[in-house]
mmCIF file of C-alpha atoms in Angstrom:
data_model
loop_
_atom_site.group_PDB
_atom_site.id
_atom_site.type_symbol
_atom_site.label_atom_id
_atom_site.label_comp_id
_atom_site.label_asym_id
_atom_site.label_seq_id
_atom_site.Cartn_x
_atom_site.Cartn_y
_atom_site.Cartn_z
ATOM 1 C CA MET A 1 14.854 22.008 18.229
ATOM 2 C CA PHE A 2 13.162 19.657 20.606
ATOM 3 C CA LEU A 3 12.188 15.999 20.768
ATOM 4 C CA ILE A 4 8.584 14.685 20.251
ATOM 5 C CA ASN A 5 7.343 11.264 21.515
ATOM 6 C CA CYS A 6 5.622 9.677 18.411
ATOM 7 C CA PRO A 7 2.972 7.390 19.812
ATOM 8 C CA TYR A 8 4.415 4.805 17.230
ATOM 9 C CA CYS A 9 8.188 5.435 16.620
ATOM 10 C CA GLY A 10 8.910 6.754 20.191
ATOM 11 C CA GLU A 11 11.248 9.919 20.827
ATOM 12 C CA ARG A 12 12.520 11.470 17.683
ATOM 13 C CA ASP A 13 13.815 14.846 16.741
ATOM 14 C CA GLN A 14 11.360 17.515 15.710
ATOM 15 C CA ALA A 15 12.858 17.996 12.274
ATOM 16 C CA GLU A 16 11.175 14.674 11.337
ATOM 17 C CA PHE A 17 7.680 15.952 12.304
ATOM 18 C CA SER A 18 5.399 18.853 10.688
ATOM 19 C CA CYS A 19 3.073 20.846 12.677
ATOM 20 C CA GLY A 20 -0.538 20.791 11.505
ATOM 21 C CA GLY A 21 -1.770 23.708 13.493
ATOM 22 C CA GLU A 22 -4.369 24.111 16.154
ATOM 23 C CA ALA A 23 -6.036 20.869 17.174
ATOM 24 C CA HIS A 24 -9.826 20.096 17.819
ATOM 25 C CA ILE A 25 -11.549 22.232 15.317
ATOM 26 C CA THR A 26 -14.770 20.700 14.107
ATOM 27 C CA ARG A 27 -15.953 21.167 10.535
ATOM 28 C CA PRO A 28 -19.293 22.863 10.592
ATOM 29 C CA LYS A 29 -22.302 20.369 9.898
ATOM 30 C CA ASN A 30 -23.991 22.632 7.285
ATOM 31 C CA PRO A 31 -21.275 24.854 5.496
ATOM 32 C CA PRO A 32 -24.055 26.416 3.045
ATOM 33 C CA GLU A 33 -26.059 27.757 6.162
ATOM 34 C CA LEU A 34 -22.856 29.861 7.344
ATOM 35 C CA THR A 35 -21.954 33.367 6.690
ATOM 36 C CA ASP A 36 -18.955 34.292 4.973
ATOM 37 C CA ASP A 37 -17.416 35.532 8.463
ATOM 38 C CA GLN A 38 -18.412 32.109 10.005
ATOM 39 C CA TRP A 39 -16.918 30.064 7.074
ATOM 40 C CA ALA A 40 -13.820 32.317 7.096
ATOM 41 C CA ASP A 41 -13.595 32.043 10.901
ATOM 42 C CA TYR A 42 -13.473 28.047 10.422
ATOM 43 C CA LEU A 43 -10.872 28.161 7.590
ATOM 44 C CA PHE A 44 -8.528 30.608 8.880
ATOM 45 C CA MET A 45 -8.738 31.949 12.402
ATOM 46 C CA ARG A 46 -6.361 29.904 14.439
ATOM 47 C CA LYS A 47 -5.151 30.605 18.128
ATOM 48 C CA ASN A 48 -1.546 31.416 18.480
ATOM 49 C CA ILE A 49 -1.004 31.155 22.075
ATOM 50 C CA LYS A 50 2.033 32.060 23.871
ATOM 51 C CA GLY A 51 1.696 29.260 26.269
ATOM 52 C CA ILE A 52 -0.170 25.857 26.506
ATOM 53 C CA GLN A 53 -1.492 25.170 23.032
ATOM 54 C CA PHE A 54 -3.130 21.917 21.532
ATOM 55 C CA GLU A 55 -1.712 21.070 18.314
ATOM 56 C CA ARG A 56 -1.870 18.497 15.484
ATOM 57 C CA TRP A 57 1.316 16.815 14.377
ATOM 58 C CA ASN A 58 2.439 14.632 11.721
ATOM 59 C CA HIS A 59 5.445 12.226 11.752
ATOM 60 C CA SER A 60 6.104 13.262 8.098
ATOM 61 C CA ASN A 61 9.470 11.899 7.985
ATOM 62 C CA GLY A 62 8.741 8.569 10.055
ATOM 63 C CA CYS A 63 5.608 6.634 10.120
ATOM 64 C CA ARG A 64 3.211 9.447 8.434
ATOM 65 C CA ARG A 65 0.761 9.382 11.420
ATOM 66 C CA TRP A 66 -1.192 12.285 12.746
ATOM 67 C CA PHE A 67 -1.268 12.717 16.482
ATOM 68 C CA ASN A 68 -2.189 15.484 18.988
ATOM 69 C CA VAL A 69 0.122 17.350 21.308
ATOM 70 C CA VAL A 70 -0.222 19.546 24.086
ATOM 71 C CA ARG A 71 2.690 21.988 23.807
ATOM 72 C CA ASN A 72 4.061 25.044 25.909
ATOM 73 C CA THR A 73 4.728 27.287 22.871
ATOM 74 C CA SER A 74 7.085 29.484 25.092
ATOM 75 C CA THR A 75 9.237 26.827 26.355
ATOM 76 C CA ASP A 76 8.717 24.004 23.623
ATOM 77 C CA GLU A 77 7.887 21.677 26.407
ATOM 78 C CA ILE A 78 5.572 18.860 25.445
ATOM 79 C CA ILE A 79 3.236 18.147 28.224
ATOM 80 C CA LYS A 80 1.109 15.426 26.565
ATOM 81 C CA VAL A 81 0.763 13.305 23.545
ATOM 82 C CA TYR A 82 -2.398 11.683 22.728
ATOM 83 C CA ASN A 83 -3.896 10.043 19.573
ATOM 84 C CA ILE A 84 -6.486 11.626 17.070
ATOM 85 C CA GLY A 85 -9.942 11.290 18.144
ATOM 86 C CA GLU A 86 -9.133 11.292 21.928
ATOM 87 C CA SER A 87 -10.692 14.093 24.043
ATOM 88 C CA PRO A 88 -8.352 16.887 24.847
ATOM 89 C CA PRO A 89 -6.861 16.332 28.407
ATOM 90 C CA ASN A 90 -7.621 18.784 30.982
ATOM 91 C CA ILE A 91 -4.695 20.965 31.685
ATOM 92 C CA ASN A 92 -4.829 24.120 33.431
ATOM 93 C CA GLY A 93 -2.743 27.014 33.771
ATOM 94 C CA ASN A 94 -2.812 28.643 30.180
ATOM 95 C CA ASN A 95 -0.775 31.372 30.960
ATOM 96 C CA PRO A 96 2.698 30.039 32.326
ATOM 97 C CA SER A 97 5.508 32.384 33.037
ATOM 98 C CA THR A 98 8.040 32.793 30.061
ATOM 99 C CA PRO A 99 11.581 31.786 30.515
ATOM 100 C CA SER A 100 12.644 35.487 30.187
ATOM 101 C CA GLY A 101 10.088 36.715 32.652
ATOM 102 C CA GLU A 102 8.211 38.909 30.054
ATOM 103 C CA PRO A 103 5.238 40.442 31.464
ATOM 104 C CA ILE A 104 1.832 38.684 30.713
ATOM 105 C CA ILE A 105 0.628 41.959 28.665
ATOM 106 C CA GLY A 106 3.275 42.633 26.169
ATOM 107 C CA SER A 107 3.582 42.435 22.462
ATOM 108 C CA GLY A 108 4.395 38.692 22.760
ATOM 109 C CA ASN A 109 1.707 37.640 25.074
ATOM 110 C CA ILE A 110 -1.159 39.680 23.516
ATOM 111 C CA SER A 111 -2.632 36.522 21.636
ATOM 112 C CA THR A 112 -3.366 34.802 25.097
ATOM 113 C CA THR A 113 -6.410 37.055 25.379
ATOM 114 C CA PHE A 114 -7.457 36.220 21.788
ATOM 115 C CA GLU A 115 -10.931 34.897 21.977
ATOM 116 C CA LYS A 116 -12.430 33.007 18.842
ATOM 117 C CA LYS A 117 -15.919 34.324 17.689
ATOM 118 C CA MET B 1 9.072 -3.633 -18.940
ATOM 119 C CA ILE B 2 11.569 -1.199 -18.152
ATOM 120 C CA LEU B 3 14.422 -0.466 -20.369
ATOM 121 C CA ASN B 4 18.111 1.252 -19.853
ATOM 122 C CA ARG B 5 17.758 0.751 -16.207
ATOM 123 C CA GLU B 6 21.045 2.522 -14.658
ATOM 124 C CA ASN B 7 22.888 2.653 -11.313
ATOM 125 C CA THR B 8 22.377 5.926 -9.662
ATOM 126 C CA ILE B 9 25.849 5.913 -8.373
ATOM 127 C CA ASP B 10 28.522 5.883 -11.199
ATOM 128 C CA SER B 11 31.356 4.805 -9.173
ATOM 129 C CA LEU B 12 29.402 1.960 -7.639
ATOM 130 C CA LYS B 13 28.494 0.532 -10.888
ATOM 131 C CA ASN B 14 28.398 -3.410 -11.646
ATOM 132 C CA ASN B 15 28.398 -4.355 -8.041
ATOM 133 C CA ARG B 16 31.544 -2.559 -7.292
ATOM 134 C CA ILE B 17 32.606 -2.026 -3.750
ATOM 135 C CA GLU B 18 34.339 1.045 -2.694
ATOM 136 C CA GLU B 19 36.303 1.236 0.679
ATOM 137 C CA ARG B 20 37.035 4.348 2.467
ATOM 138 C CA ASN B 21 38.766 4.379 5.768
ATOM 139 C CA GLY B 22 37.483 0.964 6.796
ATOM 140 C CA ILE B 23 33.968 1.718 5.567
ATOM 141 C CA LYS B 24 32.694 -0.313 2.523
ATOM 142 C CA PHE B 25 30.025 1.071 0.276
ATOM 143 C CA GLN B 26 28.008 -0.835 -2.178
ATOM 144 C CA GLU B 27 24.750 -0.066 -4.183
ATOM 145 C CA PHE B 28 21.828 -2.347 -4.949
ATOM 146 C CA PRO B 29 19.896 -0.358 -7.503
ATOM 147 C CA PHE B 30 17.162 -2.743 -8.703
ATOM 148 C CA VAL B 31 15.896 -4.497 -5.568
ATOM 149 C CA ASN B 32 12.225 -5.468 -5.832
ATOM 150 C CA LYS B 33 9.924 -3.563 -3.555
ATOM 151 C CA ILE B 34 6.409 -4.033 -2.995
ATOM 152 C CA ASN B 35 4.388 -1.494 -0.622
ATOM 153 C CA ILE B 36 1.303 -2.968 1.096
ATOM 154 C CA ARG B 37 -1.296 -1.240 2.873
ATOM 155 C CA ILE B 38 -3.865 -3.092 4.896
ATOM 156 C CA ASP B 39 -5.850 -2.764 8.044
ATOM 157 C CA PRO B 40 -4.083 -4.578 10.728
ATOM 158 C CA GLU B 41 -7.597 -5.165 12.420
ATOM 159 C CA ASP B 42 -8.679 -6.987 9.439
ATOM 160 C CA LYS B 43 -7.665 -10.644 10.294
ATOM 161 C CA ASN B 44 -8.608 -12.170 6.959
ATOM 162 C CA GLN B 45 -6.564 -9.877 4.974
ATOM 163 C CA MET B 46 -3.578 -10.165 7.341
ATOM 164 C CA SER B 47 -3.936 -13.851 7.274
ATOM 165 C CA ILE B 48 -4.080 -14.234 3.399
ATOM 166 C CA CYS B 49 -0.901 -11.885 3.137
ATOM 167 C CA GLY B 50 0.777 -13.934 5.743
ATOM 168 C CA LYS B 51 0.309 -17.029 3.831
ATOM 169 C CA ILE B 52 1.588 -15.674 0.451
ATOM 170 C CA LEU B 53 4.527 -14.271 2.173
ATOM 171 C CA ASP B 54 5.168 -16.984 4.233
ATOM 172 C CA THR B 55 5.641 -14.900 7.351
ATOM 173 C CA ILE B 56 3.579 -12.677 9.308
ATOM 174 C CA LEU B 57 3.435 -8.792 8.766
ATOM 175 C CA PRO B 58 5.442 -7.156 11.692
ATOM 176 C CA LEU B 59 3.263 -5.213 14.055
ATOM 177 C CA ILE B 60 6.213 -3.771 16.392
ATOM 178 C CA PRO B 61 6.936 -0.390 14.962
ATOM 179 C CA ASN B 62 10.660 0.132 13.537
ATOM 180 C CA THR B 63 11.357 -3.667 13.005
ATOM 181 C CA TYR B 64 11.396 -5.933 10.173
ATOM 182 C CA VAL B 65 11.107 -9.624 9.734
ATOM 183 C CA GLU B 66 12.382 -11.948 7.232
ATOM 184 C CA ASN B 67 12.236 -15.503 5.727
ATOM 185 C CA HIS B 68 14.211 -17.423 3.289
ATOM 186 C CA SER B 69 13.547 -15.078 0.551
ATOM 187 C CA VAL B 70 11.789 -11.764 1.638
ATOM 188 C CA LYS B 71 12.345 -8.890 4.205
ATOM 189 C CA ILE B 72 9.024 -7.249 5.384
ATOM 190 C CA VAL B 73 9.529 -3.851 6.979
ATOM 191 C CA TRP B 74 7.129 -2.197 9.214
ATOM 192 C CA LEU B 75 6.592 1.491 7.692
ATOM 193 C CA SER B 76 3.428 2.572 9.808
ATOM 194 C CA PRO B 77 0.668 0.728 11.458
ATOM 195 C CA ASN B 78 -1.147 -0.180 8.327
ATOM 196 C CA GLU B 79 1.910 -0.022 5.984
ATOM 197 C CA TRP B 80 4.689 -2.453 5.086
ATOM 198 C CA LEU B 81 7.512 -2.668 2.446
ATOM 199 C CA VAL B 82 8.312 -6.307 1.119
ATOM 200 C CA ILE B 83 11.779 -6.464 -0.163
ATOM 201 C CA ASN B 84 13.075 -8.910 -2.791
ATOM 202 C CA GLY B 85 9.748 -9.990 -3.717
ATOM 203 C CA ASN B 86 9.570 -11.148 -7.382
ATOM 204 C CA ASP B 87 6.956 -10.308 -9.878
ATOM 205 C CA ASP B 88 5.061 -13.616 -9.035
ATOM 206 C CA LEU B 89 4.627 -12.549 -5.524
ATOM 207 C CA PHE B 90 3.604 -9.143 -6.508
ATOM 208 C CA ASN B 91 0.804 -10.579 -8.899
ATOM 209 C CA LYS B 92 -0.264 -13.175 -6.321
ATOM 210 C CA LEU B 93 -0.786 -10.137 -3.638
ATOM 211 C CA GLN B 94 -2.425 -7.963 -6.232
ATOM 212 C CA ASN B 95 -4.819 -10.739 -6.996
ATOM 213 C CA LYS B 96 -5.589 -11.687 -3.470
ATOM 214 C CA ILE B 97 -5.839 -8.364 -1.463
ATOM 215 C CA GLY B 98 -5.327 -5.657 -3.885
ATOM 216 C CA ASP B 99 -9.190 -4.823 -3.638
ATOM 217 C CA ASN B 100 -10.788 -1.630 -2.399
ATOM 218 C CA ASP B 101 -9.745 -2.256 1.131
ATOM 219 C CA ALA B 102 -6.080 -2.630 0.629
ATOM 220 C CA SER B 103 -3.225 -1.660 -1.635
ATOM 221 C CA VAL B 104 -0.461 -3.397 -3.170
ATOM 222 C CA THR B 105 2.079 -1.200 -5.205
ATOM 223 C CA ASP B 106 5.119 -1.902 -6.914
ATOM 224 C CA VAL B 107 7.811 0.683 -5.613
ATOM 225 C CA THR B 108 10.858 -1.056 -6.984
ATOM 226 C CA GLU B 109 11.892 2.086 -9.101
ATOM 227 C CA ASN B 110 11.139 4.466 -6.218
ATOM 228 C CA ARG B 111 14.465 3.901 -3.844
ATOM 229 C CA THR B 112 17.711 2.415 -4.473
ATOM 230 C CA VAL B 113 19.807 0.813 -1.604
ATOM 231 C CA ILE B 114 23.281 1.938 -0.376
ATOM 232 C CA ARG B 115 24.840 -0.634 1.791
ATOM 233 C CA ILE B 116 27.340 0.492 4.285
ATOM 234 C CA SER B 117 29.526 -2.072 6.436
ATOM 235 C CA GLY B 118 32.413 -1.347 8.814
ATOM 236 C CA LYS B 119 33.081 -0.827 12.541
ATOM 237 C CA LYS B 120 32.370 3.025 12.481
ATOM 238 C CA ILE B 121 29.283 3.103 10.416
ATOM 239 C CA PHE B 122 27.456 4.359 13.559
ATOM 240 C CA LYS B 123 29.904 7.266 13.932
ATOM 241 C CA LEU B 124 29.698 8.135 10.153
ATOM 242 C CA LEU B 125 25.866 7.992 10.068
ATOM 243 C CA SER B 126 25.611 10.163 13.271
ATOM 244 C CA LYS B 127 27.068 13.052 11.484
ATOM 245 C CA PHE B 128 23.978 13.285 9.205
ATOM 246 C CA LEU B 129 20.977 11.856 11.041
ATOM 247 C CA VAL B 130 18.907 13.344 13.441
ATOM 248 C CA LEU B 131 18.342 9.990 15.220
ATOM 249 C CA ASP B 132 19.674 8.520 18.169
ATOM 250 C CA LEU B 133 21.278 5.307 16.433
ATOM 251 C CA GLU B 134 22.293 3.531 19.692
ATOM 252 C CA LYS B 135 18.415 3.461 20.683
ATOM 253 C CA SER B 136 16.770 3.052 17.309
ATOM 254 C CA LEU B 137 19.082 0.819 15.529
ATOM 255 C CA LYS B 138 20.443 -1.046 18.776
ATOM 256 C CA ASP B 139 18.772 -4.548 18.047
ATOM 257 C CA GLN B 140 19.029 -7.053 15.227
ATOM 258 C CA SER B 141 16.063 -6.552 12.774
ATOM 259 C CA SER B 142 15.579 -3.051 13.673
ATOM 260 C CA SER B 143 14.656 -0.339 11.156
ATOM 261 C CA ALA B 144 14.011 3.405 11.183
ATOM 262 C CA GLN B 145 12.564 6.020 8.904
ATOM 263 C CA THR B 146 14.330 9.263 9.343
ATOM 264 C CA LEU B 147 16.144 12.265 7.734
ATOM 265 C CA PHE B 148 19.605 12.130 6.286
ATOM 266 C CA VAL B 149 20.624 15.740 6.249
ATOM 267 C CA LYS B 150 17.232 16.668 4.815
ATOM 268 C CA VAL B 151 16.467 13.794 2.881
ATOM 269 C CA PRO B 152 13.765 11.000 4.010
ATOM 270 C CA VAL B 153 15.568 7.666 4.180
ATOM 271 C CA LEU B 154 14.786 4.128 5.486
ATOM 272 C CA LEU B 155 17.517 2.460 7.593
ATOM 273 C CA LEU B 156 17.608 -1.229 8.027
ATOM 274 C CA LYS B 157 20.254 -2.887 10.416
ATOM 275 C CA ILE B 158 21.351 -5.997 8.577
ATOM 276 C CA SER B 159 23.880 -7.729 10.728
ATOM 277 C CA ASN B 160 24.703 -7.649 14.412
ATOM 278 C CA ASN B 161 28.050 -9.215 14.543
ATOM 279 C CA GLN B 162 31.448 -7.631 14.745
ATOM 280 C CA THR B 163 31.100 -5.741 11.455
ATOM 281 C CA PRO B 164 27.681 -3.960 11.467
ATOM 282 C CA GLU B 165 25.931 -3.317 8.097
ATOM 283 C CA ILE B 166 23.199 -0.826 7.340
ATOM 284 C CA ASP B 167 21.193 -0.598 4.263
ATOM 285 C CA ILE B 168 19.911 3.117 3.355
ATOM 286 C CA PHE B 169 16.929 3.170 1.267
ATOM 287 C CA ALA B 170 16.895 6.438 -0.332
ATOM 288 C CA ASN B 171 15.100 7.994 -3.476
ATOM 289 C CA ARG B 172 17.203 7.470 -6.637
ATOM 290 C CA SER B 173 17.520 11.054 -7.157
ATOM 291 C CA HIS B 174 19.224 11.569 -3.877
ATOM 292 C CA ALA B 175 21.469 8.637 -3.617
ATOM 293 C CA ASN B 176 24.515 10.382 -5.247
ATOM 294 C CA PHE B 177 24.165 13.425 -2.717
ATOM 295 C CA ILE B 178 24.023 10.721 0.303
ATOM 296 C CA TYR B 179 26.813 8.618 -1.192
ATOM 297 C CA ASN B 180 29.101 11.871 -1.728
ATOM 298 C CA LEU B 181 28.282 13.067 1.729
ATOM 299 C CA LEU B 182 29.164 9.566 3.232
ATOM 300 C CA LYS B 183 32.434 9.327 1.304
ATOM 301 C CA ASP B 184 33.356 12.757 2.413
ATOM 302 C CA GLY B 185 32.261 12.053 6.205
ATOM 303 C CA SER B 186 34.363 8.985 6.093
ATOM 304 C CA LYS B 187 37.561 10.780 5.910
ATOM 305 C CA ASN B 188 37.625 11.804 9.612
ATOM 306 C CA LEU B 189 36.073 9.263 12.036
ATOM 307 C CA ASP B 190 38.845 9.438 14.713
ATOM 308 C CA PHE B 191 37.205 11.710 17.019
#
């Protein structure tokens, strides 16, 4: 459990929110021209980084507004909250050390090397 | 017209007030409620709405305003709940602003209101909420939308005097569940 600072309601418990997955995924301009692989990539393939991830969250049991969050998925630290439509902030260091000090290469960290097509 | 309207909480029928350990429980089952959605940037619609309601729509999150007849609660940046508005008010709003750019919906039957009052209501509620009550319901005319155990509720702080009162707006189907938990929780508040 952690606290999220809703841009409208202020700091609230995570239980009030729903995570909408990876942020900044743009819908292709001409879907009929895409191959099945490209369309499936847009629809289904999402990063699941152990480290700093850009996510969409919805305050589903509060003001029901969507916003973006930069979250360290290994520590649940919220690094930044910003509105939908804003450009993602420039945040470096996508591979922070984990609290338990696991090696970078390991079963839990393998997704950090995942590259989208 | 809706026939056979019933209280959701049997033991609070006919405006009965229950008291447990210094906490009073009362249900207001048929309070008129109107949901309004308008673009807050649309000055014209906001102005029309303000004239009909005789007060401005609150723009500060988690607050409500009230005048002689209605309370207007901020629900989100473009959504408000008008409490105690009668049919006439609903028709006026519907006719004046209920076009494609705004919506006016009668949500009276959606939620019931459980009013709790007593010195220890914050202690009682803190057993069930994931909300920092001291922060969120500190001021007069403050409101909060949150979870009561896992049930979405709207809380309004009614009075700021010696005996605080809070109105809990909950779905009618969850009202009994909430009431029973509150009743049970009020047994031990001396921790």
